[in-house]
Tab-separated table of C-alpha atoms and ligand atoms in Angstrom:
chain	number	residue	atom	x	y	z
K	1	MET	CA	-1.591	27.323	10.117
K	2	LYS	CA	-2.383	24.648	7.551
K	3	SER	CA	-5.108	22.191	8.468
K	4	TYR	CA	-5.598	18.797	6.833
K	5	ALA	CA	-8.905	16.941	6.871
K	6	ILE	CA	-8.133	13.247	7.212
K	7	ALA	CA	-10.678	10.446	7.208
K	8	THR	CA	-9.844	7.350	9.236
K	9	ILE	CA	-11.537	4.054	8.384
K	10	PRO	CA	-10.367	1.358	10.830
K	11	GLY	CA	-12.502	-1.314	9.103
K	12	ASP	CA	-12.261	-4.813	10.569
K	13	GLY	CA	-10.115	-6.939	12.873
K	14	ILE	CA	-6.777	-5.417	13.834
K	15	GLY	CA	-7.591	-2.385	11.657
K	16	LYS	CA	-9.512	-1.202	14.723
K	17	GLU	CA	-6.301	-1.308	16.748
K	18	VAL	CA	-3.675	-0.035	14.317
K	19	VAL	CA	-5.632	2.881	12.821
K	20	PRO	CA	-6.311	4.556	16.207
K	21	ALA	CA	-2.571	4.110	16.887
K	22	GLY	CA	-1.824	5.814	13.542
K	23	ALA	CA	-4.255	8.612	14.413
K	24	ARG	CA	-2.403	9.231	17.721
K	25	VAL	CA	0.896	9.391	15.869
K	26	LEU	CA	-0.449	11.873	13.291
K	27	GLN	CA	-1.862	14.110	16.054
K	28	THR	CA	1.472	14.063	17.866
K	29	LEU	CA	3.405	14.959	14.717
K	30	ALA	CA	1.026	17.814	13.913
K	31	HIS	CA	1.198	19.142	17.446
K	32	ASN	CA	4.978	18.876	17.482
K	33	SER	CA	5.450	20.583	14.122
K	34	GLY	CA	3.619	23.715	15.206
K	35	ARG	CA	2.930	24.393	11.520
K	36	PHE	CA	0.030	22.133	10.599
K	37	ARG	CA	-3.078	20.653	12.167
K	38	VAL	CA	-4.898	17.418	11.385
K	39	GLU	CA	-8.680	17.214	11.671
K	40	LEU	CA	-9.452	13.511	11.938
K	41	GLU	CA	-12.897	12.070	11.278
K	42	GLU	CA	-13.493	8.364	11.879
K	43	PHE	CA	-15.901	6.313	9.756
K	44	GLY	CA	-17.100	3.047	11.320
K	45	TRP	CA	-17.589	1.158	8.058
K	46	GLY	CA	-16.781	-2.518	7.509
K	47	GLY	CA	-18.106	-5.856	8.775
K	48	ASP	CA	-20.057	-4.479	11.753
K	49	TRP	CA	-21.671	-1.869	9.516
K	50	TYR	CA	-22.571	-4.662	7.072
K	51	ARG	CA	-24.308	-6.666	9.794
K	52	ALA	CA	-26.312	-3.610	10.829
K	53	HIS	CA	-27.084	-2.135	7.394
K	54	GLY	CA	-26.507	-4.871	4.796
K	55	VAL	CA	-23.739	-2.859	3.086
K	56	MET	CA	-20.052	-2.279	3.950
K	57	MET	CA	-20.401	1.494	3.621
K	58	PRO	CA	-23.362	3.834	3.053
K	59	PRO	CA	-24.373	4.533	-0.580
K	60	ASP	CA	-23.278	8.167	-0.202
K	61	GLY	CA	-20.045	7.195	1.584
K	62	LEU	CA	-17.787	8.469	-1.196
K	63	ASP	CA	-19.399	11.905	-0.877
K	64	ALA	CA	-18.471	11.988	2.810
K	65	LEU	CA	-14.828	11.324	1.880
K	66	ARG	CA	-14.600	13.481	-1.243
K	67	GLY	CA	-13.585	16.699	0.511
K	68	LYS	CA	-10.870	15.066	2.649
K	69	ASP	CA	-7.165	15.620	2.029
K	70	ALA	CA	-6.342	11.952	2.624
K	71	ILE	CA	-7.714	8.708	4.030
K	72	LEU	CA	-6.054	6.362	6.546
K	73	PHE	CA	-7.512	2.878	6.128
K	74	GLY	CA	-7.104	-0.222	8.340
K	75	SER	CA	-8.345	-3.400	6.740
K	76	ALA	CA	-11.525	-4.997	5.439
K	77	GLY	CA	-12.170	-8.682	6.033
K	78	ASP	CA	-14.432	-10.630	8.339
K	79	PRO	CA	-14.588	-14.418	8.676
K	80	ARG	CA	-18.409	-14.266	8.784
K	81	ILE	CA	-18.762	-12.329	5.502
K	82	PRO	CA	-17.559	-13.572	2.097
K	83	ASP	CA	-14.248	-11.961	1.108
K	84	HIS	CA	-15.522	-10.636	-2.219
K	85	ILE	CA	-18.216	-8.664	-0.369
K	86	THR	CA	-15.836	-7.095	2.159
K	87	LEU	CA	-13.278	-6.267	-0.531
K	88	TRP	CA	-15.591	-4.928	-3.236
K	89	GLY	CA	-17.966	-3.261	-0.766
K	90	LEU	CA	-15.417	-0.979	0.852
K	91	ARG	CA	-11.759	-0.862	-0.145
K	92	LEU	CA	-12.229	-1.347	-3.881
K	93	LYS	CA	-15.251	0.936	-3.875
K	94	ILE	CA	-13.028	3.723	-2.593
K	95	CYS	CA	-10.012	2.875	-4.824
K	96	GLN	CA	-12.148	2.689	-7.957
K	97	GLY	CA	-14.580	5.467	-6.996
K	98	PHE	CA	-11.676	7.862	-6.492
K	99	ASP	CA	-9.693	6.523	-9.456
K	100	GLN	CA	-6.674	5.817	-7.218
K	101	TYR	CA	-4.922	4.122	-10.084
K	102	ALA	CA	-1.418	3.910	-8.659
K	103	ASN	CA	-0.865	1.578	-5.745
K	104	VAL	CA	2.610	2.237	-4.371
K	105	ARG	CA	4.369	-0.245	-2.090
K	106	PRO	CA	7.819	0.566	-0.745
K	107	THR	CA	9.870	-2.312	0.656
K	108	ARG	CA	13.004	-2.007	2.771
K	109	ILE	CA	14.574	-4.052	5.512
K	110	LEU	CA	14.232	-1.767	8.530
K	111	PRO	CA	16.947	-1.630	11.212
K	112	GLY	CA	16.741	-4.572	13.620
K	113	ILE	CA	14.596	-6.659	11.265
K	114	HIS	CA	15.773	-9.990	9.899
K	115	SER	CA	15.001	-10.888	6.318
K	116	PRO	CA	14.425	-14.578	5.573
K	117	LEU	CA	16.904	-14.036	2.731
K	118	LYS	CA	20.116	-15.355	4.264
K	119	ARG	CA	22.621	-13.479	2.177
K	120	CYS	CA	20.672	-10.241	2.078
K	121	ALA	CA	21.918	-7.175	3.983
K	122	ALA	CA	19.511	-4.325	4.682
K	123	LYS	CA	21.077	-2.160	1.994
K	124	ASP	CA	20.476	-4.895	-0.610
K	125	LEU	CA	16.738	-4.499	-0.567
K	126	ASP	CA	15.225	-1.104	-1.353
K	127	TRP	CA	12.322	-1.475	-3.734
K	128	VAL	CA	9.115	0.291	-4.667
K	129	ILE	CA	6.462	-1.796	-6.375
K	130	VAL	CA	3.859	0.104	-8.392
K	131	ARG	CA	0.624	-1.786	-8.889
K	132	GLU	CA	-2.060	-0.854	-11.414
K	133	ASN	CA	-5.030	-0.402	-9.120
K	134	THR	CA	-8.193	0.119	-11.163
K	135	GLU	CA	-8.424	-2.367	-14.041
K	136	GLY	CA	-6.667	-5.472	-15.345
K	137	GLU	CA	-7.497	-8.772	-13.699
K	138	TYR	CA	-9.509	-7.052	-10.922
K	139	ALA	CA	-11.668	-4.915	-13.226
K	140	GLY	CA	-14.727	-6.764	-11.943
K	141	VAL	CA	-15.863	-7.708	-15.423
K	142	GLY	CA	-17.325	-11.174	-15.839
K	143	GLY	CA	-20.202	-13.214	-14.612
K	144	ARG	CA	-21.761	-16.591	-14.028
K	145	ALA	CA	-24.439	-18.412	-15.933
K	146	HIS	CA	-26.245	-21.719	-15.349
K	147	GLN	CA	-25.474	-21.382	-11.643
K	148	GLY	CA	-25.620	-24.656	-9.773
K	149	HIS	CA	-25.981	-26.753	-12.928
K	150	ALA	CA	-23.401	-29.028	-14.460
K	151	ILE	CA	-22.938	-26.635	-17.361
K	152	GLU	CA	-22.220	-23.664	-15.082
K	153	VAL	CA	-19.798	-21.155	-16.577
K	154	ALA	CA	-17.901	-18.361	-14.781
K	155	THR	CA	-15.628	-15.679	-16.171
K	156	ASP	CA	-13.346	-12.990	-14.759
K	157	VAL	CA	-12.287	-10.932	-17.731
K	158	SER	CA	-9.084	-8.932	-17.462
K	159	ILE	CA	-9.555	-5.478	-18.945
K	160	MET	CA	-6.569	-3.394	-20.022
K	161	THR	CA	-7.129	-0.042	-21.652
K	162	ARG	CA	-4.364	1.782	-23.502
K	163	ALA	CA	-5.086	4.889	-21.400
K	164	GLY	CA	-4.960	2.868	-18.183
K	165	VAL	CA	-1.702	1.167	-19.128
K	166	GLN	CA	-0.140	4.414	-20.299
K	167	ARG	CA	-0.901	6.310	-17.111
K	168	ILE	CA	0.418	3.639	-14.754
K	169	LEU	CA	3.602	3.137	-16.782
K	170	ARG	CA	4.146	6.879	-16.988
K	171	PHE	CA	3.680	7.138	-13.213
K	172	ALA	CA	6.178	4.291	-12.671
K	173	PHE	CA	8.808	5.829	-14.966
K	174	GLN	CA	8.391	9.145	-13.141
K	175	LEU	CA	8.774	7.462	-9.754
K	176	ALA	CA	11.845	5.552	-10.965
K	177	ARG	CA	13.328	8.827	-12.198
K	178	SER	CA	12.853	10.405	-8.752
K	179	ARG	CA	14.894	7.661	-7.040
K	180	PRO	CA	18.690	7.649	-6.968
K	181	ARG	CA	19.189	4.578	-9.177
K	182	LYS	CA	16.694	5.691	-11.858
K	183	GLN	CA	15.905	2.101	-12.685
K	184	LEU	CA	12.607	0.397	-13.556
K	185	THR	CA	11.624	-3.219	-14.107
K	186	VAL	CA	8.430	-3.692	-16.117
K	187	VAL	CA	6.837	-7.009	-15.146
K	188	THR	CA	4.971	-8.799	-17.921
K	189	LYS	CA	3.587	-12.151	-19.037
K	190	SER	CA	3.397	-11.485	-22.739
K	191	ASN	CA	4.736	-14.918	-23.623
K	192	ALA	CA	1.481	-16.541	-22.465
K	193	GLN	CA	-1.026	-13.680	-22.411
K	194	ARG	CA	-0.680	-12.628	-26.008
K	195	HIS	CA	-3.114	-9.733	-26.310
K	196	ALA	CA	-3.290	-7.339	-23.372
K	197	MET	CA	0.207	-8.052	-22.096
K	198	VAL	CA	1.657	-7.519	-25.564
K	199	MET	CA	-0.037	-4.106	-25.602
K	200	TRP	CA	1.407	-3.520	-22.102
K	201	ASP	CA	4.914	-4.207	-23.482
K	202	GLU	CA	4.349	-1.939	-26.491
K	203	VAL	CA	3.154	0.915	-24.303
K	204	ALA	CA	6.157	0.432	-21.989
K	205	LEU	CA	8.481	0.866	-24.944
K	206	GLN	CA	6.631	3.981	-26.124
K	207	VAL	CA	6.560	5.606	-22.673
K	208	SER	CA	10.247	4.801	-22.116
K	209	ASN	CA	11.127	7.151	-24.995
K	210	ASP	CA	10.110	10.066	-22.769
K	211	PHE	CA	12.450	8.863	-20.012
K	212	PRO	CA	15.877	8.400	-21.632
K	213	ASP	CA	17.529	8.857	-18.216
K	214	VAL	CA	15.707	5.838	-16.713
K	215	ARG	CA	17.337	2.452	-17.209
K	216	TRP	CA	14.624	-0.158	-17.649
K	217	ASP	CA	14.192	-3.840	-18.310
K	218	LYS	CA	11.370	-6.340	-18.742
K	219	GLU	CA	10.850	-9.474	-16.656
K	220	LEU	CA	8.257	-12.245	-16.844
K	221	VAL	CA	6.286	-12.391	-13.591
K	222	ASP	CA	7.333	-15.969	-12.807
K	223	ALA	CA	10.996	-15.134	-13.335
K	224	MET	CA	10.501	-12.015	-11.218
K	225	THR	CA	9.673	-14.084	-8.104
K	226	ALA	CA	12.989	-15.928	-8.446
K	227	ARG	CA	14.885	-12.696	-9.123
K	228	MET	CA	13.448	-11.094	-5.968
K	229	VAL	CA	14.844	-13.972	-3.934
K	230	ASN	CA	18.140	-14.581	-5.778
K	231	ARG	CA	19.171	-11.125	-6.989
K	232	PRO	CA	17.455	-8.522	-4.773
K	233	THR	CA	20.072	-5.850	-5.503
K	234	SER	CA	19.248	-5.950	-9.214
K	235	ILE	CA	15.817	-4.427	-8.457
K	236	ASP	CA	14.784	-0.852	-7.677
K	237	THR	CA	11.387	0.338	-8.968
K	238	VAL	CA	8.938	-2.240	-10.327
K	239	VAL	CA	5.655	-1.846	-12.190
K	240	ALA	CA	3.157	-4.654	-12.714
K	241	THR	CA	-0.517	-5.338	-13.347
K	242	ASN	CA	-3.100	-5.464	-10.593
K	243	LEU	CA	-2.847	-9.242	-10.019
K	244	HIS	CA	0.877	-9.634	-10.643
K	245	ALA	CA	1.817	-6.796	-8.296
K	246	ASP	CA	-0.639	-8.019	-5.661
K	247	ILE	CA	1.300	-11.274	-5.451
K	248	LEU	CA	4.788	-9.798	-5.848
K	249	SER	CA	4.217	-7.240	-3.108
K	250	ASP	CA	3.183	-9.875	-0.554
K	251	LEU	CA	6.391	-11.717	-1.404
K	252	ALA	CA	8.289	-8.445	-1.012
K	253	ALA	CA	6.706	-7.822	2.403
K	254	ALA	CA	7.652	-11.310	3.578
K	255	LEU	CA	11.232	-10.873	2.315
K	256	ALA	CA	11.458	-7.619	4.270
K	257	GLY	CA	10.644	-9.429	7.512
K	258	SER	CA	6.878	-9.314	8.121
K	259	LEU	CA	3.522	-8.456	6.629
K	260	GLY	CA	2.992	-6.302	9.725
K	261	LEU	CA	5.622	-3.770	8.634
K	262	ALA	CA	4.595	-3.055	5.052
K	263	PRO	CA	2.768	0.111	3.963
K	264	THR	CA	0.937	1.104	0.825
K	265	GLY	CA	-0.621	4.146	-0.785
K	266	ASN	CA	-3.567	4.112	-3.188
K	267	ILE	CA	-2.809	7.271	-5.062
K	268	ASP	CA	-4.671	9.517	-7.440
K	269	PRO	CA	-1.615	11.182	-8.982
K	270	GLU	CA	-3.780	13.917	-10.504
K	271	ARG	CA	-5.096	14.811	-7.028
K	272	ARG	CA	-8.712	15.050	-8.161
K	273	TYR	CA	-9.733	12.888	-5.185
K	274	PRO	CA	-8.271	12.005	-1.780
K	275	SER	CA	-5.625	9.278	-1.820
K	276	MET	CA	-5.797	6.427	0.671
K	277	PHE	CA	-2.997	4.954	2.779
K	278	GLU	CA	-3.080	1.599	4.573
K	279	PRO	CA	-0.948	-1.219	5.929
K	280	ILE	CA	-0.870	-4.102	3.464
K	281	HIS	CA	-1.837	-6.727	6.043
K	282	GLY	CA	-5.429	-7.878	6.399
K	283	SER	CA	-7.763	-8.028	9.378
K	284	ALA	CA	-5.829	-10.875	11.135
K	285	PHE	CA	-8.780	-12.068	13.218
K	286	ASP	CA	-6.513	-14.607	14.950
K	287	ILE	CA	-4.873	-11.840	16.987
K	288	MET	CA	-7.603	-9.216	16.980
K	289	GLY	CA	-8.621	-7.552	20.229
K	290	LYS	CA	-5.527	-8.787	22.071
K	291	GLY	CA	-3.393	-5.691	21.594
K	292	LEU	CA	-0.755	-7.710	19.741
K	293	ALA	CA	-0.967	-6.199	16.245
K	294	ASN	CA	2.168	-4.634	14.854
K	295	PRO	CA	1.286	-0.980	14.103
K	296	ILE	CA	4.492	-0.257	12.126
K	297	GLY	CA	2.856	-0.919	8.720
K	298	THR	CA	0.252	1.704	9.622
K	299	PHE	CA	2.880	4.186	10.826
K	300	TRP	CA	4.880	3.743	7.620
K	301	SER	CA	1.614	4.347	5.720
K	302	CYS	CA	1.311	7.589	7.710
K	303	VAL	CA	4.802	8.522	6.440
K	304	MET	CA	3.505	8.081	2.876
K	305	LEU	CA	0.376	10.084	3.717
K	306	LEU	CA	2.472	12.970	5.070
K	307	GLU	CA	4.757	12.882	2.014
K	308	HIS	CA	1.669	13.030	-0.191
K	309	LEU	CA	0.465	16.116	1.708
K	310	GLY	CA	3.895	17.718	1.248
K	311	GLU	CA	4.730	17.539	4.977
K	312	THR	CA	8.180	16.106	4.307
K	313	ASP	CA	9.748	17.179	7.630
K	314	ALA	CA	7.048	15.401	9.625
K	315	ALA	CA	7.353	12.372	7.318
K	316	ARG	CA	11.115	12.246	7.917
K	317	THR	CA	10.670	12.590	11.682
K	318	LEU	CA	8.183	9.716	11.741
K	319	MET	CA	10.353	7.445	9.574
K	320	ALA	CA	13.337	8.086	11.863
K	321	ALA	CA	11.172	7.281	14.912
K	322	ILE	CA	9.979	4.043	13.265
K	323	GLU	CA	13.547	2.982	12.451
K	324	SER	CA	14.715	3.755	15.968
K	325	VAL	CA	11.913	1.588	17.379
K	326	THR	CA	12.436	-1.391	15.033
K	327	ALA	CA	16.155	-1.297	15.892
K	328	ASP	CA	15.220	-2.088	19.511
K	329	ARG	CA	14.360	-5.797	19.629
K	330	SER	CA	12.547	-5.385	22.967
K	331	LEU	CA	9.958	-3.421	20.983
K	332	HIS	CA	9.222	-6.197	18.465
K	333	THR	CA	5.678	-7.565	18.297
K	334	GLY	CA	4.788	-11.265	17.953
K	335	ASP	CA	4.996	-11.331	14.149
K	336	LEU	CA	8.699	-10.422	14.547
K	337	GLY	CA	9.279	-12.989	17.274
K	338	GLY	CA	8.940	-10.490	20.148
K	339	THR	CA	6.429	-9.864	22.929
K	340	ALA	CA	5.779	-6.123	22.659
K	341	THR	CA	2.202	-4.882	22.416
K	342	THR	CA	0.615	-2.444	19.974
K	343	GLN	CA	0.473	0.124	22.757
K	344	GLN	CA	4.140	-0.259	23.740
K	345	VAL	CA	5.287	0.168	20.131
K	346	THR	CA	3.003	3.172	19.664
K	347	ASP	CA	4.159	4.811	22.906
K	348	ALA	CA	7.798	4.258	21.884
K	349	VAL	CA	7.272	5.862	18.457
K	350	ILE	CA	5.480	8.813	20.054
K	351	GLU	CA	8.221	9.202	22.662
K	352	ARG	CA	10.826	9.405	19.886
K	353	ILE	CA	8.778	11.924	17.900
K	354	GLN	CA	8.613	14.113	20.982
K	355	ARG	CA	12.347	14.034	21.616
K	356	PRO	CA	13.957	17.360	20.730
K	357	ALA	CA	15.412	17.290	17.214
K	358	VAL	CA	19.036	17.383	18.386
K	359	ALA	CA	18.564	14.441	20.721
K	360	ARG	CA	16.659	12.633	17.978
K	361	ALA	CA	19.501	13.010	15.497
K	362	ALA	CA	21.978	11.681	18.046
K	363	ALA	CA	19.798	8.733	19.178
M	401	LIG	P1	-7.682	-10.775	5.399
M	401	LIG	O1	-8.558	-11.958	5.232
M	401	LIG	O2	-8.391	-9.597	5.981
M	401	LIG	O3	-6.876	-10.421	4.174
M	401	LIG	P2	-5.929	-12.416	6.997
M	401	LIG	O4	-6.215	-12.447	8.453
M	401	LIG	O5	-6.315	-13.588	6.184
M	401	LIG	O6	-6.551	-11.083	6.469
M	401	LIG	P3	-3.423	-11.128	7.027
M	401	LIG	O7	-3.956	-10.170	8.022
M	401	LIG	O8	-3.005	-10.555	5.739
M	401	LIG	O9	-4.408	-12.268	6.709
M	401	LIG	O10	-2.161	-11.825	7.717
M	401	LIG	C1	-1.939	-13.193	7.904
M	401	LIG	C2	-1.407	-13.438	9.316
M	401	LIG	O11	-0.232	-12.665	9.574
M	401	LIG	C3	-2.408	-13.008	10.355
M	401	LIG	O12	-3.310	-14.033	10.612
M	401	LIG	C4	-1.551	-12.633	11.535
M	401	LIG	O13	-1.267	-13.743	12.348
M	401	LIG	C5	-0.269	-12.122	10.884
M	401	LIG	N1	-0.271	-10.648	10.824
M	401	LIG	C6	-0.688	-9.884	9.788
M	401	LIG	N2	-0.564	-8.579	10.072
M	401	LIG	C7	-0.067	-8.499	11.310
M	401	LIG	C8	0.269	-7.409	12.174
M	401	LIG	N3	0.107	-6.127	11.817
M	401	LIG	N4	0.754	-7.715	13.389
M	401	LIG	C9	0.930	-8.975	13.772
M	401	LIG	N5	0.634	-10.050	13.013
M	401	LIG	C10	0.129	-9.820	11.797
C-alpha cells in the first residue's frame, strides 16, 4: 500500500482549527480508499513559536519538511507580530526555499453558494488563476536608508528574470491546455511598467508558439478587474505576476462567495521539493477559537493536494462531498450567512465520504 508523508502546519488563528479538520478528512479518505495511507506530522510553527523562540520556524525547518510528499498549511498572521515578519518568516520561507514557483488558485461558484455578481450563474465562473510565486514585486529586494530622518528612502524592487517568467508562462499555457476551453489570459501592465512587463509580454508571445492549440489574449491588470465582474464567462485560465495575481485572486474568491471557500496550491512543478496547499484566507483572529471558521477552503486545498499526489479518485470523492455539503444551506458557516460550526461542516463532509459509492453518486 502506498504511504504519503504529509506535513501539517496549522500556523496561527483559525489555521489551528481548519488544518486539524483537513487532517481528519485526509485520514478518512485514506482509510476509505484502502489503497493508500497518510502519515501526518504536525509542526507547531507560527506566532506562538515566534514568542517562544524569536523566529517563526526553526533554522533547519526546511530540512524537516524536505522529505515530505506534501504540506498542508493553515495561515500565518498574528496581530501582535508585524505582518512582514509572520509572512516572510514562515510561508514565504517555505515557498521560496522549495522554489514553489507556481501558485494555483481555482475559483468556482460551488452549489448552494451565492455570488455577489447578480447576473452570474454557477456555470459562468470557472477560473484558475496562476500566480508567479517566487520573484516579481515580492522578490524581497530593496532596503531603507536614513531611517527616521527626513531624507529617509525605501525601495521594494520588482525582479523579473527571463527564466522565471518563462517557466511560469509555460506552466500556465500547459494548465490552460489541460482544461476543456484551452484558453489563457495573460495579465500585464506593460503600458506603465515599460521594462519588466514588456519582457513579460515578449516571453508570453514566444512561449505561445509552442501552444498553437491554446487560445490566448492579453489584458491590462486594471481592465482585468472590470472584466472579472462584467464578463466572467470570457475568462478561463489566467496568469499574472506575484502582486497582480495576489489582488486578482482575492477578488475572484469574493466573487465566488467567500474567502473561506477558496483553496490554493504552491507548486513545484518539477517535483524537486514538496508542494504546499492552503486555504487562501488569513488567520482571522476575530473568529479564532470559537469554532466558527469555514473549513471548506482547507478541504478544497486537500483536493488539490490529492490531485498533486495522483490520488484522483480520492480527490474526486472529496470534491463531491464538499459540493454536497455546500448545497445544504443548513451547513453554511457565518461567512456564508449561516450558523454552522467548523465541526458540523467537517462531520458532514466526513459522513459523505463514508457513504458507499453508489449512495454517494445518487445523493
Ligand atoms: P491575515 O492578517 O492573517 O491575512 P485577516 O484576519 O486580516 O488575516 P482574512 O483571514 O484573510 O484576514 O479574512 C478577513 C475576514 O474574513 C476575517 O476577519 C474573517 O471574519 C473572515 N474569514 C476569513 N476566512 C474565513 C473562514 N475560513 N471562515 C469564516 N470567516 C472567514
